[in-house]
Coordinates of C-alpha atoms and ligand atoms in Angstrom, one line a residue:
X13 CA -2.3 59.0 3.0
X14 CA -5.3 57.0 4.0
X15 CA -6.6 54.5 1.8
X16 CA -10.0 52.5 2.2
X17 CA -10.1 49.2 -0.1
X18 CA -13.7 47.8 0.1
X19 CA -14.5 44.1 -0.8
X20 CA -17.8 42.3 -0.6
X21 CA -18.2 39.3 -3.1
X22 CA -16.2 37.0 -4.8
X23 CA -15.1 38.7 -8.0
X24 CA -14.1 41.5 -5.5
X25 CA -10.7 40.0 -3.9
X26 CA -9.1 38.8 -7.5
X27 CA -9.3 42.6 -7.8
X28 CA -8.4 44.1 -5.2
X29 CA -5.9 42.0 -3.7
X30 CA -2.8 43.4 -6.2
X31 CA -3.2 46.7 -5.1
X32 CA -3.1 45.9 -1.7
X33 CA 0.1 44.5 -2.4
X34 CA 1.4 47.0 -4.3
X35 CA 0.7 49.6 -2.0
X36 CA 2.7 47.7 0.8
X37 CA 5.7 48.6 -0.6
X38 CA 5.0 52.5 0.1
X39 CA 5.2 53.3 3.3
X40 CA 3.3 56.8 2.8
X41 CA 0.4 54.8 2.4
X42 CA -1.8 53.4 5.6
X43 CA -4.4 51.0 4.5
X44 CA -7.7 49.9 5.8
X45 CA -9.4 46.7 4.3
X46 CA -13.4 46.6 4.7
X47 CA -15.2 43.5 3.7
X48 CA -19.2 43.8 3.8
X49 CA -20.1 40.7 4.2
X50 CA -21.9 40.5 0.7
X51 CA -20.3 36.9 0.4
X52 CA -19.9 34.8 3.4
X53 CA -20.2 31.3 2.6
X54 CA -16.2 29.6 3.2
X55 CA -16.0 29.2 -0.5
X56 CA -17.2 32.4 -1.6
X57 CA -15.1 34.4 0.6
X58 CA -12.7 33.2 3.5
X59 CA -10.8 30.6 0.9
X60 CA -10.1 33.6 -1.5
X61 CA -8.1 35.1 1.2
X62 CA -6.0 32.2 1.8
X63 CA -5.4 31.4 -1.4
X64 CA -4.0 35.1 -2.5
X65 CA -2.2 35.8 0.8
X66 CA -4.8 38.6 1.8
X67 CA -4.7 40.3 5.2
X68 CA -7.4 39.7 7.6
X69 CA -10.4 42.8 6.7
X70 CA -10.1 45.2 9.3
X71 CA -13.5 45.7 9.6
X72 CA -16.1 43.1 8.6
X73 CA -19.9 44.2 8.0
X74 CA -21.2 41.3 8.2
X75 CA -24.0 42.5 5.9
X76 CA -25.1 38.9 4.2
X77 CA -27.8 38.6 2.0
X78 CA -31.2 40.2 1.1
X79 CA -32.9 42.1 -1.6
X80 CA -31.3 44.5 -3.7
X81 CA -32.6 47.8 -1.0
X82 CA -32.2 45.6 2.2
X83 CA -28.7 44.6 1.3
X84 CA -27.8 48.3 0.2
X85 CA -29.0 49.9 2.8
X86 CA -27.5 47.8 5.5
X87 CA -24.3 48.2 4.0
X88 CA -25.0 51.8 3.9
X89 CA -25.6 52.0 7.8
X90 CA -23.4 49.7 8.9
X91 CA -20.5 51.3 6.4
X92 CA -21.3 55.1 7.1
X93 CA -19.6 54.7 11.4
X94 CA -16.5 53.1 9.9
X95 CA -15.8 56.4 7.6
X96 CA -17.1 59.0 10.1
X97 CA -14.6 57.6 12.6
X98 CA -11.4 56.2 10.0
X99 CA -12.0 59.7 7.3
X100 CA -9.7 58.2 4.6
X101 CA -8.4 60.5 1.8
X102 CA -9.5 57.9 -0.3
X103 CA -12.0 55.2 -0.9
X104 CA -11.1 51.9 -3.7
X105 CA -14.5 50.1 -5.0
X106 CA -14.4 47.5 -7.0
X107 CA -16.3 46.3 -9.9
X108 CA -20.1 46.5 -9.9
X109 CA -21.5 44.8 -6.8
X110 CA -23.8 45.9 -4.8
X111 CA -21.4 46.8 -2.0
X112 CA -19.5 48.6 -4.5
X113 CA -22.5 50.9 -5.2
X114 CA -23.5 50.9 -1.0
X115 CA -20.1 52.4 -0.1
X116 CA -19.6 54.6 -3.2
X117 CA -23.3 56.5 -2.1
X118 CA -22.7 56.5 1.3
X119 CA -19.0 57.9 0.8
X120 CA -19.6 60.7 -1.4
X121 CA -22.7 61.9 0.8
X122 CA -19.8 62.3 3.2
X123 CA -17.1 64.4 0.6
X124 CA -15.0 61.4 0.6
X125 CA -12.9 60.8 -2.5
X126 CA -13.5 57.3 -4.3
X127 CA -11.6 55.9 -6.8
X128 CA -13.8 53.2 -9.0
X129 CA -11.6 50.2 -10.0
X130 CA -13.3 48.7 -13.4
X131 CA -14.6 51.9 -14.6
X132 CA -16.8 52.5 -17.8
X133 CA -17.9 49.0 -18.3
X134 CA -21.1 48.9 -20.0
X135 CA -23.9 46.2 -20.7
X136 CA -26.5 48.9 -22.0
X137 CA -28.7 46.8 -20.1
X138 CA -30.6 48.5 -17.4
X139 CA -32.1 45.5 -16.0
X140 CA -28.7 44.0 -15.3
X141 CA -28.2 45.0 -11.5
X142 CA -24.8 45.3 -12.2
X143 CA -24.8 47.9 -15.1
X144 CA -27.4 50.4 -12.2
X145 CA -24.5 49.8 -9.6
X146 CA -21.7 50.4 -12.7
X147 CA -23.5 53.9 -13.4
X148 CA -24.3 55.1 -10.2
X149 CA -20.8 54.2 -9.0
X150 CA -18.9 56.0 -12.0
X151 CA -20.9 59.5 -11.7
X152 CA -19.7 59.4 -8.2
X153 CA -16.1 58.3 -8.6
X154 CA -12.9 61.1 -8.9
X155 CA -10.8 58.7 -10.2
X156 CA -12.1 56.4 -12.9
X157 CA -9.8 53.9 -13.7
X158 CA -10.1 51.8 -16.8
X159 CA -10.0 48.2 -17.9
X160 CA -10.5 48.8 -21.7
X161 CA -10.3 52.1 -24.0
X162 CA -14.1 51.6 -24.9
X163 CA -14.6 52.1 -21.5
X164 CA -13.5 55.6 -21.8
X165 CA -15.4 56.3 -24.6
X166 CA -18.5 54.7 -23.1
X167 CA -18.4 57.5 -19.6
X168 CA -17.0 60.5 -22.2
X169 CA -20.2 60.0 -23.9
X170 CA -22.4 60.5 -20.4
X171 CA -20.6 63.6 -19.8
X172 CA -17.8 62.5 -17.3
X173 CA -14.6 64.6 -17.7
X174 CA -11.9 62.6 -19.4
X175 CA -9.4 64.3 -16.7
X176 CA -10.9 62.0 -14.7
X177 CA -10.5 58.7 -16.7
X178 CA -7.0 56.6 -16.4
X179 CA -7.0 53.5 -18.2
X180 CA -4.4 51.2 -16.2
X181 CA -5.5 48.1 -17.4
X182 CA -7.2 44.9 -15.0
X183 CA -6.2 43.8 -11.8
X184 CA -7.9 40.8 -12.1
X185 CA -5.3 39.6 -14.4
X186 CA -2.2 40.8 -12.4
X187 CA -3.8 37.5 -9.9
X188 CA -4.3 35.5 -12.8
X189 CA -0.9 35.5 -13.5
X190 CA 1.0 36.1 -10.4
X191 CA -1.1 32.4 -9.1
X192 CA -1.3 30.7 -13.0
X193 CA 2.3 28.5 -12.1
X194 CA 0.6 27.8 -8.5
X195 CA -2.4 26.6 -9.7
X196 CA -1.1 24.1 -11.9
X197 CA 0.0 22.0 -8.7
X198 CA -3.8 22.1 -7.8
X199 CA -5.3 18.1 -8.0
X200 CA -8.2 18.8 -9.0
X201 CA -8.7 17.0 -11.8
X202 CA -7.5 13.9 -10.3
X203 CA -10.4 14.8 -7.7
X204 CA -12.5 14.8 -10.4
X205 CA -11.7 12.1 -12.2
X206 CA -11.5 14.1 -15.8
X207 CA -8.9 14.2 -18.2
X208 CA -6.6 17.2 -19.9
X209 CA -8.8 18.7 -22.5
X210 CA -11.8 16.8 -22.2
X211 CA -14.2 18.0 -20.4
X212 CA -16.5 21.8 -20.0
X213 CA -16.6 23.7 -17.4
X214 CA -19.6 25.7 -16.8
X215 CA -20.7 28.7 -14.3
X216 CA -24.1 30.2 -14.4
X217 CA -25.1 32.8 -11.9
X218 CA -26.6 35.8 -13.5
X219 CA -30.3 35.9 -12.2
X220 CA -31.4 36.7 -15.8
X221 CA -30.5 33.2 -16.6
X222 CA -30.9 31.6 -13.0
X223 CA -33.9 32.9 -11.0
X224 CA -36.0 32.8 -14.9
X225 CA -37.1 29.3 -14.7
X226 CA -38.0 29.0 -18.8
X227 CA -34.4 30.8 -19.3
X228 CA -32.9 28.1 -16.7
X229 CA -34.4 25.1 -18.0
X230 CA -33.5 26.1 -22.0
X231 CA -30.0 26.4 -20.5
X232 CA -29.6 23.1 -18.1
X233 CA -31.6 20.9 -21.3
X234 CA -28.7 22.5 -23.7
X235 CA -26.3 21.5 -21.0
X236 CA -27.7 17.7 -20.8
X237 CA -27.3 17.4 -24.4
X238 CA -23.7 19.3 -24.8
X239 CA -22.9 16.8 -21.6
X240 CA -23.7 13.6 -24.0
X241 CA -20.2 14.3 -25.9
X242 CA -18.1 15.2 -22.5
X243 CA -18.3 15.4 -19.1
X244 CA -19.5 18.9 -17.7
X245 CA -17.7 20.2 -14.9
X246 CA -20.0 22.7 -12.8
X247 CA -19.2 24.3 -9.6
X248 CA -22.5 25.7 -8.3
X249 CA -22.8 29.2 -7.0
X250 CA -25.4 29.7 -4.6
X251 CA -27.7 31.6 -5.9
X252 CA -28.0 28.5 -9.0
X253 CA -28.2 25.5 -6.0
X254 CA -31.7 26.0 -4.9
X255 CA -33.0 26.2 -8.5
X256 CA -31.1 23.2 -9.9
X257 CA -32.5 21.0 -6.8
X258 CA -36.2 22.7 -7.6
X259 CA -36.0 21.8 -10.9
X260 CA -34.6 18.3 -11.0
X261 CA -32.1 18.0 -13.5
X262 CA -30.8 15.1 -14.2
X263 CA -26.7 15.6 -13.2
X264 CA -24.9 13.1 -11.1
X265 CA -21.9 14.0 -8.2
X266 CA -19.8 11.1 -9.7
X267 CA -17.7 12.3 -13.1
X268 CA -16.9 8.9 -13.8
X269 CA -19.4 9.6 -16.8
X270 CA -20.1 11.9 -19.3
X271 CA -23.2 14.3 -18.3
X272 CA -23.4 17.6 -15.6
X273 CA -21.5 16.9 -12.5
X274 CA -22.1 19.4 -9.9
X275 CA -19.8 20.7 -7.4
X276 CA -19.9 23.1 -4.6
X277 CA -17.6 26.4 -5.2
X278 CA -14.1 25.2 -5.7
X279 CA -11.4 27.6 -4.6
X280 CA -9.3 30.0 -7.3
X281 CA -6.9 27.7 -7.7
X282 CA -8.5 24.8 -8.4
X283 CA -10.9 27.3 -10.7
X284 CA -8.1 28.2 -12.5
X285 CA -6.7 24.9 -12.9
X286 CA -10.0 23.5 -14.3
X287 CA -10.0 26.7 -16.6
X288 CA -6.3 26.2 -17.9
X289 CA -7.5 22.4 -18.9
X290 CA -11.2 22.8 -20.2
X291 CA -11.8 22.2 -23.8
X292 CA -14.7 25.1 -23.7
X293 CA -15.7 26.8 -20.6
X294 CA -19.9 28.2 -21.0
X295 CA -20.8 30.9 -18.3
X296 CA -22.3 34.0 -17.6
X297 CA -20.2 35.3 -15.3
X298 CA -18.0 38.6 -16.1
X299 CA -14.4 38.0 -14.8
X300 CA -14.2 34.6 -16.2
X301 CA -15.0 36.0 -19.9
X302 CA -11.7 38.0 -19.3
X303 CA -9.7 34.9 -17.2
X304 CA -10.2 32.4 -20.3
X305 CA -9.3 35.1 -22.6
X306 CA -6.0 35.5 -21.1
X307 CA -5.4 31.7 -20.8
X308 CA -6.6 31.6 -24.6
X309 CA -9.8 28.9 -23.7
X310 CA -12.7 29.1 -26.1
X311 CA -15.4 30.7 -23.9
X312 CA -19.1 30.6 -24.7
X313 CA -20.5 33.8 -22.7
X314 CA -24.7 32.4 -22.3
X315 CA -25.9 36.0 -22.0
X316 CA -27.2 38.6 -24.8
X317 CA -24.8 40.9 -23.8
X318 CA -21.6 41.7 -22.3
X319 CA -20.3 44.7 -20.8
X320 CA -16.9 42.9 -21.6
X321 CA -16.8 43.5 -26.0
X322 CA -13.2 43.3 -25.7
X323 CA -13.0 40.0 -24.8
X324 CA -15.2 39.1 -27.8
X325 CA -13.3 41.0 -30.2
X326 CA -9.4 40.6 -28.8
X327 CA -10.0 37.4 -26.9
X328 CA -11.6 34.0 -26.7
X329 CA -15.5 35.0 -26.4
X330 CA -17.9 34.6 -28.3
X331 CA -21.5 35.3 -26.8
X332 CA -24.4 33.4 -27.9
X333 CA -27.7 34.7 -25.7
X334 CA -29.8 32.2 -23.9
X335 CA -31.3 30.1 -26.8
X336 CA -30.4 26.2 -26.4
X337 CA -30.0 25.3 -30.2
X338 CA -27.7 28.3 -30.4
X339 CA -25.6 27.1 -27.5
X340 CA -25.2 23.4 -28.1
X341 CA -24.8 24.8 -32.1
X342 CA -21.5 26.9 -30.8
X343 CA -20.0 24.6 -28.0
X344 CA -20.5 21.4 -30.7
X345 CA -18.6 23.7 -33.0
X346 CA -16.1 24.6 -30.8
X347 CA -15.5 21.0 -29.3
X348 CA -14.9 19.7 -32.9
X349 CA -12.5 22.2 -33.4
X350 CA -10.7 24.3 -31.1
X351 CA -10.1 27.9 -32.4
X352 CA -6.4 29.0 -32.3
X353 CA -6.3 32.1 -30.8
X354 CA -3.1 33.9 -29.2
X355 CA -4.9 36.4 -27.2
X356 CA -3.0 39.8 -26.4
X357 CA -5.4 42.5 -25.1
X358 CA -3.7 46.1 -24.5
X359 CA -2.3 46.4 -20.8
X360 CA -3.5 42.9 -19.1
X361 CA -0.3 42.4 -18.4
X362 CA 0.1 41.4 -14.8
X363 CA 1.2 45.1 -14.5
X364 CA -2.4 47.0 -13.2
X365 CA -2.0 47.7 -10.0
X366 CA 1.6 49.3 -10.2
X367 CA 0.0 51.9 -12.7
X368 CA -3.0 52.7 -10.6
X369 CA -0.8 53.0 -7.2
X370 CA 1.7 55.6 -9.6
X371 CA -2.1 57.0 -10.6
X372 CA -3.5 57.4 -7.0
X373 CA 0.1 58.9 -5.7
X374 CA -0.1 61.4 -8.6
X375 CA -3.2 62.7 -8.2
X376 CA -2.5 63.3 -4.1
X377 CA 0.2 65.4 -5.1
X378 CA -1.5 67.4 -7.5
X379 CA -4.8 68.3 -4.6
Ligands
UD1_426 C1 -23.3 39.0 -6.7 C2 -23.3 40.2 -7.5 C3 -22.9 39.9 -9.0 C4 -21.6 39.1 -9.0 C5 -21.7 37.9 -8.0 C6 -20.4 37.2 -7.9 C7 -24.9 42.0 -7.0 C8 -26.1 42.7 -7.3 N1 -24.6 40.9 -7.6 O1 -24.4 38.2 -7.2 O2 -22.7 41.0 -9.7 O3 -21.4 38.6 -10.3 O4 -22.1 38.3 -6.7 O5 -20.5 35.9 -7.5 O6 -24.1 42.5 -6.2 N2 -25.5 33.3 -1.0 C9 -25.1 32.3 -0.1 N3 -23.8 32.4 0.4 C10 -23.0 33.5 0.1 C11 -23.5 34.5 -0.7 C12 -24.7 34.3 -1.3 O7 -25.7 31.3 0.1 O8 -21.8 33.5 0.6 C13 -26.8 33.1 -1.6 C14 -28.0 33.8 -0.9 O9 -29.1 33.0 -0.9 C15 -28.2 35.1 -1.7 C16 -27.8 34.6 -3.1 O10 -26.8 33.7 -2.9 O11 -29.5 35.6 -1.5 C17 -27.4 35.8 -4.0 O12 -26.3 36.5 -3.4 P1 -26.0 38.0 -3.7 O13 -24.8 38.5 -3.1 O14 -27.3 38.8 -3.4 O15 -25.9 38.0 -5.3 P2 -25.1 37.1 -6.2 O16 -26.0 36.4 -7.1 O17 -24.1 36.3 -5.4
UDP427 N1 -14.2 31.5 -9.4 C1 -13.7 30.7 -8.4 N2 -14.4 29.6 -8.1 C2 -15.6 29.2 -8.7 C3 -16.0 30.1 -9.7 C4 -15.4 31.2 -10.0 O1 -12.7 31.0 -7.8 O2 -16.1 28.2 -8.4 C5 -13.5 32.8 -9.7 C6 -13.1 33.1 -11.1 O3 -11.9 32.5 -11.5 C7 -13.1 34.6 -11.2 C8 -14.2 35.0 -10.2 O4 -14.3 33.9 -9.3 O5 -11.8 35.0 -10.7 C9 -15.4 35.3 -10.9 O6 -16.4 35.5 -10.0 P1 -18.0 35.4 -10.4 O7 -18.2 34.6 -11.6 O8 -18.7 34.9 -9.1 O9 -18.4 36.9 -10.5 P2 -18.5 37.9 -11.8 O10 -17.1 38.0 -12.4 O11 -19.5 37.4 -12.8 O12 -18.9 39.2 -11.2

């Protein structure tokens, strides 16, 4: 049996990484590791292998960055010789990157299976590049598996067959808590110079909120203020750097004092240690919506939507859009009082990637 895993940006390895693992127990199974080069910097890509004891990609595209066609298509060309010469039985993508969408088209144009990790998510935003790459992946996939049961409702109702559909539950939590003892020996808040439970970590990335400069600015201002009560830890992602330095907000690179303290990307460990000790994390990114749900820390979502409701309604999120009075409103609210919230959400139980190996092996022996 030969298996393809694909990776490409930073979200990606969390996820994949379990089911690698898991499948190294099977000796049936012969596994290839792609990375496309999506993410390249050190702390967007190499440090995530380290840390989660991932084999070396067999093949690296060495894609990097570009628009949303340039960066497709050259994962496209450069992807379409690795299947034509390895012809595995069957691809894994990931999430909703755009390598996840890039390997999905150019696999199925040559009959290979692929099986879409994260299946069914939905924004019902069509501006979001990630909800195009979610759709166009899913109506390719065989083998949708299944974070959530409204993402099965969510591809039932654009026609996919339900034969199809496995929900398994999220790899991305089967890392969280195979690394959450290790990453409480991370220093990183003595490197930082911030105490248990008082300070907020932020992460902003979505190019809705970043690249819009009136969106960004309403954010960073209700930042500044919400940074008057308690320091604001913020390790920048690189599409947010530029803009911050364009802009000139006022944040300092000391955290000796309350206000935005910047930071390059910090490694998962040290992620999840600032995570575990945050009295509110504010982001827009996906994966951490579900991360502080698990480690039950209030989490302000800045976006108007989420293609993660369950982590609003079983876990920690509440999602406040874009508006600064709204923001500062909530995290004030939540900073006076911390909600207590014992978060249980159906199957993230550190047990995903055992179910979708049984999954894969199942449907192998029914072809
Ligand atoms: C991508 C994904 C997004 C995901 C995020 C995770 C798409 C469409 N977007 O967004 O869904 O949430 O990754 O972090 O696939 N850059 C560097 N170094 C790097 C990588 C990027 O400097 O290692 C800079 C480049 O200027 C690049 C920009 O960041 O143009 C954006 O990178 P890109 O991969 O296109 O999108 P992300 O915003 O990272
Ligand atoms: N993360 C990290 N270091 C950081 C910021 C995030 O290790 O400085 C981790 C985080 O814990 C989660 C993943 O990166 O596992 C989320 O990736 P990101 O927010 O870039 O993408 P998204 O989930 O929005 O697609």
């Amino acid at each position: 049996m030969k298996i393809m895993h694909v990776v490409g940006a930073r979200p990606n390895f969390m996820k994949v990484s379990p089911i690698i693992r898991e499948m190294a127990e099977h000796q049936e199974i012969e596994q290839t590791l792609v990375h496309t080069g999506q993410h390249y910097d050190e702390k967007m890509s190499q440090i995530f292998f380290d840390e989660l004891g991932m084999c070396k990609p067999d093949i690296d595209l060495e894609v990097g960055s570009g628009s949303h066609a340039q960066q497709t298509a050259r994962i496209m060309s450069a992807f379409e010789p690795v299947l034509v010469q390895d012809r595995p039985d069957l691809l894994i993508v990931p999430g909703d990157v755009n390598s996840t969408l890039a390997c999905s088209l150019t696999a199925s144009k040559l009959h290979i299976p692929i099986a879409h990790l994260e299946a069914g998510l939905r924004s019902f935003d069509r501006t979001m590049p990630e909800e195009i790459n979610r759709l166009m992946t899913d109506v390719l996939s065989d083998i949708l598996l299944t974070t959530s049961p409204e993402a099965e409702d969510n591809l039932v109702n654009e026609g996919i067959d339900r034969k199809k559909i496995f929900f398994v539950g999220n790899t991305m939590i089967d890392t969280l808590l195979r690394l959450k003892k290790q990453a409480t020996t991370s220093d990183v808040l003595r490197k930082c110079g911030i105490t248990d439970g008082v300070y907020a970590l932020v992460t902003l990335h979505r190019p809705s909120n970043v690249d819009d400069e009136t969106v960004f600015r309403g954010i960073m201002n209700a930042l500044e203020t919400i940074g008057g009560d308690i320091p604001i830890i913020f390790p920048v992602h690189p599409r947010t750097r530029g803009h911050i330095t364009k802009l000139g907000f006022h944040t300092s690179n000391t955290t000796d004092e309350k206000g935005i303290h910047l930071l390059q990307p910090v490694g998962y460990l040290d992620f999840m240690q600032l995570m575990m000790h945050a009295a509110i994390v504010m982001t827009d990114s996906g994966g951490i919506q579900e991360e502080t749900s698990i480690l039950n820390i209030p989490c302000i979502t800045i976006r108007e939507n989420t293609e993660r409701p369950i982590t609003v309604s079983k876990g920690t999120n509440q999602l406040v859009g874009t508006d600064p009075q709204r923001i500062i409103t909530a995290a004030q609210k939540i900073l006076k009082q911390a909600p207590q919230k014992n978060t249980q959400i159906d199957l993230w139980d550190g047990k995903a990637a055992g179910r979708i190996v049984s999954v894969i092996l199942q449907w192998f022996k029914a072809l």
